[in-house]
PDB file of C-alpha atoms in Angstrom:
ATOM      1  CA  ASN A   1     -20.854  32.902 -14.793  1.00 67.00           C
ATOM      2  CA  ALA A   2     -20.656  28.993 -16.460  1.00 82.00           C
ATOM      3  CA  GLY A   3     -17.058  29.152 -16.768  1.00 94.00           C
ATOM      4  CA  VAL A   4     -15.924  25.510 -19.380  1.00 97.00           C
ATOM      5  CA  THR A   5     -18.200  24.925 -21.597  1.00 97.00           C
ATOM      6  CA  GLN A   6     -17.070  22.206 -24.719  1.00 98.00           C
ATOM      7  CA  THR A   7     -19.422  22.071 -27.355  1.00 98.00           C
ATOM      8  CA  PRO A   8     -21.064  19.893 -29.047  1.00 98.00           C
ATOM      9  CA  LYS A   9     -21.871  16.990 -26.452  1.00 97.00           C
ATOM     10  CA  PHE A  10     -22.645  14.699 -28.030  1.00 97.00           C
ATOM     11  CA  ARG A  11     -20.810  13.467 -32.186  1.00 97.00           C
ATOM     12  CA  VAL A  12     -21.667   9.776 -34.110  1.00 97.00           C
ATOM     13  CA  LEU A  13     -18.923   9.811 -36.942  1.00 97.00           C
ATOM     14  CA  LYS A  14     -17.766   7.869 -39.323  1.00 97.00           C
ATOM     15  CA  THR A  15     -14.027   6.905 -40.303  1.00 98.00           C
ATOM     16  CA  GLY A  16     -12.270   9.109 -41.720  1.00 97.00           C
ATOM     17  CA  GLN A  17     -14.466  12.705 -41.695  1.00 97.00           C
ATOM     18  CA  SER A  18     -12.810  15.566 -39.397  1.00 97.00           C
ATOM     19  CA  MET A  19     -14.451  17.214 -36.537  1.00 97.00           C
ATOM     20  CA  THR A  20     -13.817  20.623 -34.710  1.00 98.00           C
ATOM     21  CA  LEU A  21     -14.631  20.194 -30.387  1.00 98.00           C
ATOM     22  CA  LEU A  22     -14.699  23.437 -29.349  1.00 98.00           C
ATOM     23  CA  CYS A  23     -13.420  24.796 -25.311  1.00 98.00           C
ATOM     24  CA  ALA A  24     -14.606  27.837 -24.332  1.00 98.00           C
ATOM     25  CA  GLN A  25     -13.676  29.542 -20.617  1.00 97.00           C
ATOM     26  CA  ASP A  26     -15.121  32.471 -19.584  1.00 96.00           C
ATOM     27  CA  MET A  27     -12.860  33.146 -16.172  1.00 94.00           C
ATOM     28  CA  ASN A  28      -9.668  34.633 -17.749  1.00 94.00           C
ATOM     29  CA  HIS A  29      -8.190  31.348 -17.637  1.00 94.00           C
ATOM     30  CA  GLU A  30      -4.396  31.681 -19.060  1.00 93.00           C
ATOM     31  CA  TYR A  31      -4.104  27.588 -19.305  1.00 93.00           C
ATOM     32  CA  MET A  32      -6.086  24.686 -21.418  1.00 95.00           C
ATOM     33  CA  TYR A  33      -5.999  21.438 -22.102  1.00 96.00           C
ATOM     34  CA  TRP A  34      -7.867  18.773 -23.731  1.00 98.00           C
ATOM     35  CA  TYR A  35      -8.125  15.037 -21.749  1.00 97.00           C
ATOM     36  CA  ARG A  36      -9.193  11.962 -23.079  1.00 98.00           C
ATOM     37  CA  GLN A  37     -11.117   9.705 -21.118  1.00 97.00           C
ATOM     38  CA  ASP A  38     -10.883   5.619 -21.753  1.00 95.00           C
ATOM     39  CA  PRO A  39     -12.493   2.695 -19.249  1.00 89.00           C
ATOM     40  CA  GLY A  40      -9.514   1.696 -17.509  1.00 87.00           C
ATOM     41  CA  MET A  41      -7.386   4.505 -19.189  1.00 90.00           C
ATOM     42  CA  GLY A  42      -7.587   7.004 -16.598  1.00 92.00           C
ATOM     43  CA  LEU A  43      -7.399  11.064 -17.839  1.00 95.00           C
ATOM     44  CA  ARG A  44      -4.804  11.056 -20.259  1.00 96.00           C
ATOM     45  CA  LEU A  45      -3.748  14.427 -21.193  1.00 94.00           C
ATOM     46  CA  ILE A  46      -3.488  14.925 -25.278  1.00 96.00           C
ATOM     47  CA  HIS A  47      -2.315  18.771 -25.835  1.00 96.00           C
ATOM     48  CA  TYR A  48      -2.334  21.856 -23.472  1.00 94.00           C
ATOM     49  CA  SER A  49      -1.753  25.763 -23.970  1.00 94.00           C
ATOM     50  CA  VAL A  50      -0.057  28.238 -21.674  1.00 92.00           C
ATOM     51  CA  GLY A  51      -1.629  31.480 -23.241  1.00 93.00           C
ATOM     52  CA  GLU A  52      -3.397  32.426 -26.507  1.00 95.00           C
ATOM     53  CA  GLY A  53      -1.316  31.507 -29.559  1.00 95.00           C
ATOM     54  CA  THR A  54       0.829  28.674 -27.773  1.00 95.00           C
ATOM     55  CA  THR A  55      -0.136  24.724 -27.598  1.00 96.00           C
ATOM     56  CA  ALA A  56       2.449  22.197 -26.903  1.00 93.00           C
ATOM     57  CA  LYS A  57       1.555  17.988 -26.519  1.00 93.00           C
ATOM     58  CA  GLY A  58       0.883  16.214 -24.081  1.00 92.00           C
ATOM     59  CA  GLU A  59       0.483  11.888 -23.191  1.00 91.00           C
ATOM     60  CA  VAL A  60      -1.649  10.841 -26.561  1.00 95.00           C
ATOM     61  CA  PRO A  61      -1.535  14.467 -28.962  1.00 96.00           C
ATOM     62  CA  ASP A  62      -1.138  11.961 -32.419  1.00 97.00           C
ATOM     63  CA  GLY A  63      -4.278  12.194 -34.765  1.00 97.00           C
ATOM     64  CA  TYR A  64      -5.293  15.712 -33.064  1.00 98.00           C
ATOM     65  CA  ASN A  65      -4.731  18.532 -34.062  1.00 97.00           C
ATOM     66  CA  VAL A  66      -5.306  22.202 -31.733  1.00 98.00           C
ATOM     67  CA  SER A  67      -5.820  25.950 -31.923  1.00 98.00           C
ATOM     68  CA  ARG A  68      -5.525  28.381 -29.202  1.00 97.00           C
ATOM     69  CA  LEU A  69      -6.014  32.095 -31.448  1.00 95.00           C
ATOM     70  CA  LYS A  70      -8.424  33.820 -28.539  1.00 96.00           C
ATOM     71  CA  LYS A  71      -7.692  33.606 -24.598  1.00 96.00           C
ATOM     72  CA  GLN A  72     -11.058  32.655 -24.469  1.00 97.00           C
ATOM     73  CA  ASN A  73     -10.999  29.318 -27.064  1.00 98.00           C
ATOM     74  CA  PHE A  74      -9.296  26.319 -27.465  1.00 98.00           C
ATOM     75  CA  LEU A  75     -10.363  23.428 -30.249  1.00 98.00           C
ATOM     76  CA  LEU A  76      -9.622  20.517 -30.720  1.00 98.00           C
ATOM     77  CA  GLY A  77      -9.343  18.988 -34.434  1.00 98.00           C
ATOM     78  CA  LEU A  78      -9.561  15.595 -35.578  1.00 97.00           C
ATOM     79  CA  GLU A  79      -8.980  15.347 -39.176  1.00 93.00           C
ATOM     80  CA  SER A  80      -9.532  11.975 -40.102  1.00 96.00           C
ATOM     81  CA  ALA A  81     -11.051  10.384 -37.073  1.00 97.00           C
ATOM     82  CA  ALA A  82     -10.886   6.377 -36.450  1.00 97.00           C
ATOM     83  CA  PRO A  83     -12.433   4.407 -33.700  1.00 97.00           C
ATOM     84  CA  SER A  84      -9.913   4.662 -32.508  1.00 97.00           C
ATOM     85  CA  GLN A  85     -10.653   8.269 -31.764  1.00 98.00           C
ATOM     86  CA  THR A  86     -13.852   7.201 -29.586  1.00 98.00           C
ATOM     87  CA  SER A  87     -13.898   8.537 -26.182  1.00 98.00           C
ATOM     88  CA  VAL A  88     -14.698  10.337 -23.684  1.00 98.00           C
ATOM     89  CA  TYR A  89     -12.759  13.877 -24.803  1.00 98.00           C
ATOM     90  CA  PHE A  90     -12.997  16.617 -21.541  1.00 98.00           C
ATOM     91  CA  CYS A  91     -12.201  20.734 -21.355  1.00 98.00           C
ATOM     92  CA  ALA A  92     -10.417  21.663 -18.501  1.00 96.00           C
ATOM     93  CA  SER A  93      -9.228  25.478 -17.921  1.00 95.00           C
ATOM     94  CA  SER A  94      -6.321  27.129 -14.821  1.00 92.00           C
ATOM     95  CA  PRO A  95      -5.845  30.414 -14.208  1.00 86.00           C
ATOM     96  CA  LEU A  96      -1.443  29.931 -13.667  1.00 78.00           C
ATOM     97  CA  ARG A  97       0.216  27.115 -12.558  1.00 74.00           C
ATOM     98  CA  ILE A  98      -1.429  23.548 -12.121  1.00 73.00           C
ATOM     99  CA  GLU A  99      -0.612  24.354  -8.101  1.00 70.00           C
ATOM    100  CA  THR A 100      -1.729  27.469  -7.639  1.00 68.00           C
ATOM    101  CA  GLY A 101      -5.337  26.458  -8.089  1.00 68.00           C
ATOM    102  CA  GLU A 102      -7.958  23.617  -9.128  1.00 83.00           C
ATOM    103  CA  LEU A 103      -8.238  22.118 -12.922  1.00 91.00           C
ATOM    104  CA  PHE A 104     -11.603  23.400 -13.889  1.00 94.00           C
ATOM    105  CA  PHE A 105     -13.605  21.014 -16.721  1.00 96.00           C
ATOM    106  CA  GLY A 106     -16.241  21.049 -18.597  1.00 97.00           C
ATOM    107  CA  GLU A 107     -19.111  18.852 -18.852  1.00 97.00           C
ATOM    108  CA  GLY A 108     -17.166  16.721 -21.325  1.00 97.00           C
ATOM    109  CA  SER A 109     -17.387  15.618 -25.275  1.00 98.00           C
ATOM    110  CA  ARG A 110     -18.592  12.520 -26.285  1.00 97.00           C
ATOM    111  CA  LEU A 111     -17.810  11.026 -30.143  1.00 98.00           C
ATOM    112  CA  THR A 112     -18.502   7.719 -31.351  1.00 98.00           C
ATOM    113  CA  VAL A 113     -17.274   6.818 -34.675  1.00 98.00           C
ATOM    114  CA  LEU A 114     -17.888   3.764 -36.292  1.00 97.00           C
TER     115      LEU A 114
ATOM    116  CA  GLY B   1       7.509  12.741 -18.285  1.00 75.00           C
ATOM    117  CA  GLU B   2       5.978  11.679 -15.350  1.00 81.00           C
ATOM    118  CA  ASN B   3       4.563   8.082 -15.161  1.00 88.00           C
ATOM    119  CA  VAL B   4       1.490   7.985 -12.559  1.00 94.00           C
ATOM    120  CA  GLU B   5       0.241   4.275 -11.168  1.00 96.00           C
ATOM    121  CA  GLN B   6      -2.295   4.466  -9.296  1.00 97.00           C
ATOM    122  CA  HIS B   7      -3.549   0.869  -6.971  1.00 97.00           C
ATOM    123  CA  PRO B   8      -6.213  -0.515  -6.802  1.00 97.00           C
ATOM    124  CA  SER B   9      -8.282   0.151  -9.850  1.00 97.00           C
ATOM    125  CA  THR B  10     -11.440  -0.880  -7.679  1.00 97.00           C
ATOM    126  CA  LEU B  11     -12.551  -0.500  -3.729  1.00 98.00           C
ATOM    127  CA  SER B  12     -15.484  -1.640  -2.353  1.00 98.00           C
ATOM    128  CA  VAL B  13     -16.325  -1.589   1.369  1.00 98.00           C
ATOM    129  CA  GLN B  14     -18.894  -1.682   3.689  1.00 98.00           C
ATOM    130  CA  GLU B  15     -20.523   2.384   4.800  1.00 98.00           C
ATOM    131  CA  GLY B  16     -18.912   3.202   8.298  1.00 98.00           C
ATOM    132  CA  ASP B  17     -15.183   1.645   7.240  1.00 98.00           C
ATOM    133  CA  SER B  18     -11.975   3.644   5.733  1.00 98.00           C
ATOM    134  CA  ALA B  19     -10.927   3.585   2.871  1.00 98.00           C
ATOM    135  CA  VAL B  20      -7.407   4.000   1.309  1.00 98.00           C
ATOM    136  CA  ILE B  21      -6.044   4.243  -2.975  1.00 98.00           C
ATOM    137  CA  LYS B  22      -2.521   4.044  -3.105  1.00 98.00           C
ATOM    138  CA  CYS B  23      -0.357   6.570  -5.864  1.00 98.00           C
ATOM    139  CA  THR B  24       3.216   6.505  -7.143  1.00 97.00           C
ATOM    140  CA  TYR B  25       4.388   8.928  -9.240  1.00 94.00           C
ATOM    141  CA  SER B  26       8.689   8.980 -11.228  1.00 90.00           C
ATOM    142  CA  ASP B  27       9.775  12.355 -11.970  1.00 87.00           C
ATOM    143  CA  SER B  28      11.094  13.562  -8.203  1.00 85.00           C
ATOM    144  CA  ALA B  29      10.779  16.742  -9.662  1.00 83.00           C
ATOM    145  CA  SER B  30       6.961  16.747  -8.591  1.00 86.00           C
ATOM    146  CA  ASN B  31       5.581  18.887  -6.338  1.00 87.00           C
ATOM    147  CA  TYR B  32       1.996  19.049  -6.110  1.00 90.00           C
ATOM    148  CA  PHE B  33       0.885  16.055  -5.749  1.00 93.00           C
ATOM    149  CA  PRO B  34      -3.780  16.152  -5.453  1.00 94.00           C
ATOM    150  CA  TRP B  35      -6.782  13.751  -5.981  1.00 97.00           C
ATOM    151  CA  TYR B  36      -9.989  14.583  -8.093  1.00 97.00           C
ATOM    152  CA  LYS B  37     -12.809  12.892  -7.560  1.00 97.00           C
ATOM    153  CA  GLN B  38     -15.953  11.618  -9.989  1.00 97.00           C
ATOM    154  CA  GLU B  39     -19.055  11.070  -9.617  1.00 97.00           C
ATOM    155  CA  LEU B  40     -20.869   9.026 -12.505  1.00 94.00           C
ATOM    156  CA  GLY B  41     -21.451  10.922 -15.184  1.00 93.00           C
ATOM    157  CA  LYS B  42     -20.484  14.410 -14.043  1.00 95.00           C
ATOM    158  CA  ARG B  43     -16.212  16.017 -14.934  1.00 96.00           C
ATOM    159  CA  PRO B  44     -13.604  15.587 -12.341  1.00 96.00           C
ATOM    160  CA  GLN B  45     -13.851  17.897  -8.963  1.00 95.00           C
ATOM    161  CA  LEU B  46     -10.781  18.743  -7.540  1.00 94.00           C
ATOM    162  CA  ILE B  47     -10.744  17.379  -3.447  1.00 96.00           C
ATOM    163  CA  ILE B  48      -7.873  17.947  -1.574  1.00 95.00           C
ATOM    164  CA  ASP B  49      -4.427  18.596  -2.352  1.00 93.00           C
ATOM    165  CA  ILE B  50      -1.451  18.542  -1.205  1.00 92.00           C
ATOM    166  CA  ARG B  51       1.943  19.992  -1.899  1.00 88.00           C
ATOM    167  CA  SER B  52       6.177  18.673  -1.254  1.00 83.00           C
ATOM    168  CA  ASN B  53       6.408  20.337   1.725  1.00 83.00           C
ATOM    169  CA  VAL B  54       4.014  18.900   3.697  1.00 83.00           C
ATOM    170  CA  GLY B  55       3.781  15.888   4.493  1.00 90.00           C
ATOM    171  CA  GLU B  56       0.275  14.935   5.507  1.00 95.00           C
ATOM    172  CA  LYS B  57      -3.008  16.968   4.958  1.00 95.00           C
ATOM    173  CA  LYS B  58      -6.238  16.673   6.680  1.00 96.00           C
ATOM    174  CA  ASP B  59     -10.398  17.927   4.889  1.00 95.00           C
ATOM    175  CA  GLN B  60     -12.944  16.674   7.720  1.00 96.00           C
ATOM    176  CA  ARG B  61     -12.921  12.602   6.717  1.00 97.00           C
ATOM    177  CA  ILE B  62     -10.960  13.385   3.775  1.00 98.00           C
ATOM    178  CA  ALA B  63      -7.356  12.793   4.436  1.00 98.00           C
ATOM    179  CA  VAL B  64      -2.929  13.144   1.752  1.00 98.00           C
ATOM    180  CA  THR B  65       0.083  11.804   2.856  1.00 97.00           C
ATOM    181  CA  LEU B  66       2.985  11.607   1.059  1.00 96.00           C
ATOM    182  CA  ASN B  67       6.065  10.810   1.196  1.00 94.00           C
ATOM    183  CA  LYS B  68       8.451  12.459  -1.306  1.00 91.00           C
ATOM    184  CA  THR B  69      11.826   9.781  -0.202  1.00 92.00           C
ATOM    185  CA  ALA B  70       9.563   6.631  -1.671  1.00 93.00           C
ATOM    186  CA  LYS B  71       7.707   8.897  -3.970  1.00 93.00           C
ATOM    187  CA  HIS B  72       4.001   7.900  -3.977  1.00 94.00           C
ATOM    188  CA  PHE B  73       1.089   8.961  -2.331  1.00 97.00           C
ATOM    189  CA  SER B  74      -1.844   8.191  -0.783  1.00 98.00           C
ATOM    190  CA  LEU B  75      -5.858   8.877  -0.370  1.00 98.00           C
ATOM    191  CA  HIS B  76      -7.383   7.574   3.395  1.00 98.00           C
ATOM    192  CA  ILE B  77     -11.870   8.169   3.531  1.00 98.00           C
ATOM    193  CA  THR B  78     -12.585   7.823   6.686  1.00 98.00           C
ATOM    194  CA  GLU B  79     -16.090   6.974   8.103  1.00 98.00           C
ATOM    195  CA  THR B  80     -17.395   5.759   4.405  1.00 98.00           C
ATOM    196  CA  GLN B  81     -20.452   7.100   3.385  1.00 97.00           C
ATOM    197  CA  PRO B  82     -22.607   6.120   0.012  1.00 96.00           C
ATOM    198  CA  GLU B  83     -21.866   8.650  -1.776  1.00 97.00           C
ATOM    199  CA  ASP B  84     -18.606   8.339  -1.292  1.00 98.00           C
ATOM    200  CA  SER B  85     -19.256   6.219  -3.825  1.00 98.00           C
ATOM    201  CA  ALA B  86     -17.035   7.268  -6.732  1.00 98.00           C
ATOM    202  CA  VAL B  87     -14.140   7.338  -9.623  1.00 97.00           C
ATOM    203  CA  TYR B  88     -10.993   8.450  -7.717  1.00 98.00           C
ATOM    204  CA  PHE B  89      -7.413   9.786 -10.117  1.00 97.00           C
ATOM    205  CA  CYS B  90      -4.671  11.045  -8.314  1.00 97.00           C
ATOM    206  CA  ALA B  91      -2.529  13.112 -10.453  1.00 95.00           C
ATOM    207  CA  ALA B  92       0.996  14.605 -10.325  1.00 92.00           C
ATOM    208  CA  VAL B  93       3.183  18.188 -11.911  1.00 86.00           C
ATOM    209  CA  PRO B  94       5.370  16.594 -14.605  1.00 75.00           C
ATOM    210  CA  ASP B  95       7.598  20.168 -14.855  1.00 69.00           C
ATOM    211  CA  ALA B  96       8.886  22.448 -12.008  1.00 62.00           C
ATOM    212  CA  ALA B  97       6.756  24.655 -14.474  1.00 63.00           C
ATOM    213  CA  GLY B  98       3.689  23.719 -12.986  1.00 67.00           C
ATOM    214  CA  THR B  99       2.388  23.703 -16.883  1.00 77.00           C
ATOM    215  CA  ALA B 100      -0.335  20.204 -16.438  1.00 85.00           C
ATOM    216  CA  LEU B 101      -0.621  17.785 -14.858  1.00 90.00           C
ATOM    217  CA  ILE B 102      -0.565  13.787 -15.554  1.00 91.00           C
ATOM    218  CA  PHE B 103      -3.190  11.756 -14.281  1.00 94.00           C
ATOM    219  CA  GLY B 104      -3.308   7.883 -12.893  1.00 96.00           C
ATOM    220  CA  LYS B 105      -5.035   5.582 -14.535  1.00 96.00           C
ATOM    221  CA  GLY B 106      -8.560   6.272 -11.531  1.00 97.00           C
ATOM    222  CA  THR B 107     -10.024   3.507  -9.278  1.00 98.00           C
ATOM    223  CA  THR B 108     -13.870   3.027  -8.495  1.00 97.00           C
ATOM    224  CA  LEU B 109     -15.340   3.535  -5.555  1.00 98.00           C
ATOM    225  CA  SER B 110     -18.375   1.972  -4.333  1.00 98.00           C
ATOM    226  CA  VAL B 111     -19.523   2.030  -0.134  1.00 98.00           C
ATOM    227  CA  SER B 112     -23.007   0.253   0.187  1.00 96.00           C
ATOM    228  CA  SER B 113     -25.052   0.791   2.690  1.00 91.00           C
TER     229      SER B 113
END
């Protein structure tokens, strides 16, 4: 039982390049999230999904797109990377409503945009 | 939308002392308030939570208090130990549907022996 797995764990991009971060969970959770973590800024919600085929914007959605084609996967895309997107990205999942339990986080993906 | 403010941003204590971290939230509809701990280089993990129908909750050396009228909640750690050194995040659920968590900016706690 791997929990929440993120790939890749490290990536360096040049400005303007595109990439996709993959999050996979094997706990049959309905809700999935993408957060970014920057020094002094905490964890900021980018996008989230409350079920297969659904997505919604969080606090900082600009410059990112997401897709949830399969219940176990949640993809985060950067179409044209910018240095401001240099960050550590965390994927998380939860069974249902947040207050029924906890968020299970992945190990994080460190992205550097030059 | 929900706004969660957390203070202080850094906190240094001696081993054995108590540590208190405070958060305020803006949305009066929020009804669930968890605390997450993140050790250096690791993922955040839930350490304690409280719901709006409870004023205080305790788990060994950690406790959380909630004042819904004032819209603030606090984390209390007693008898601190070096392994308590980490970044602590408070959070709130911004809507009645319970679909997401909004986090504070974090408090870096350093416990020196």
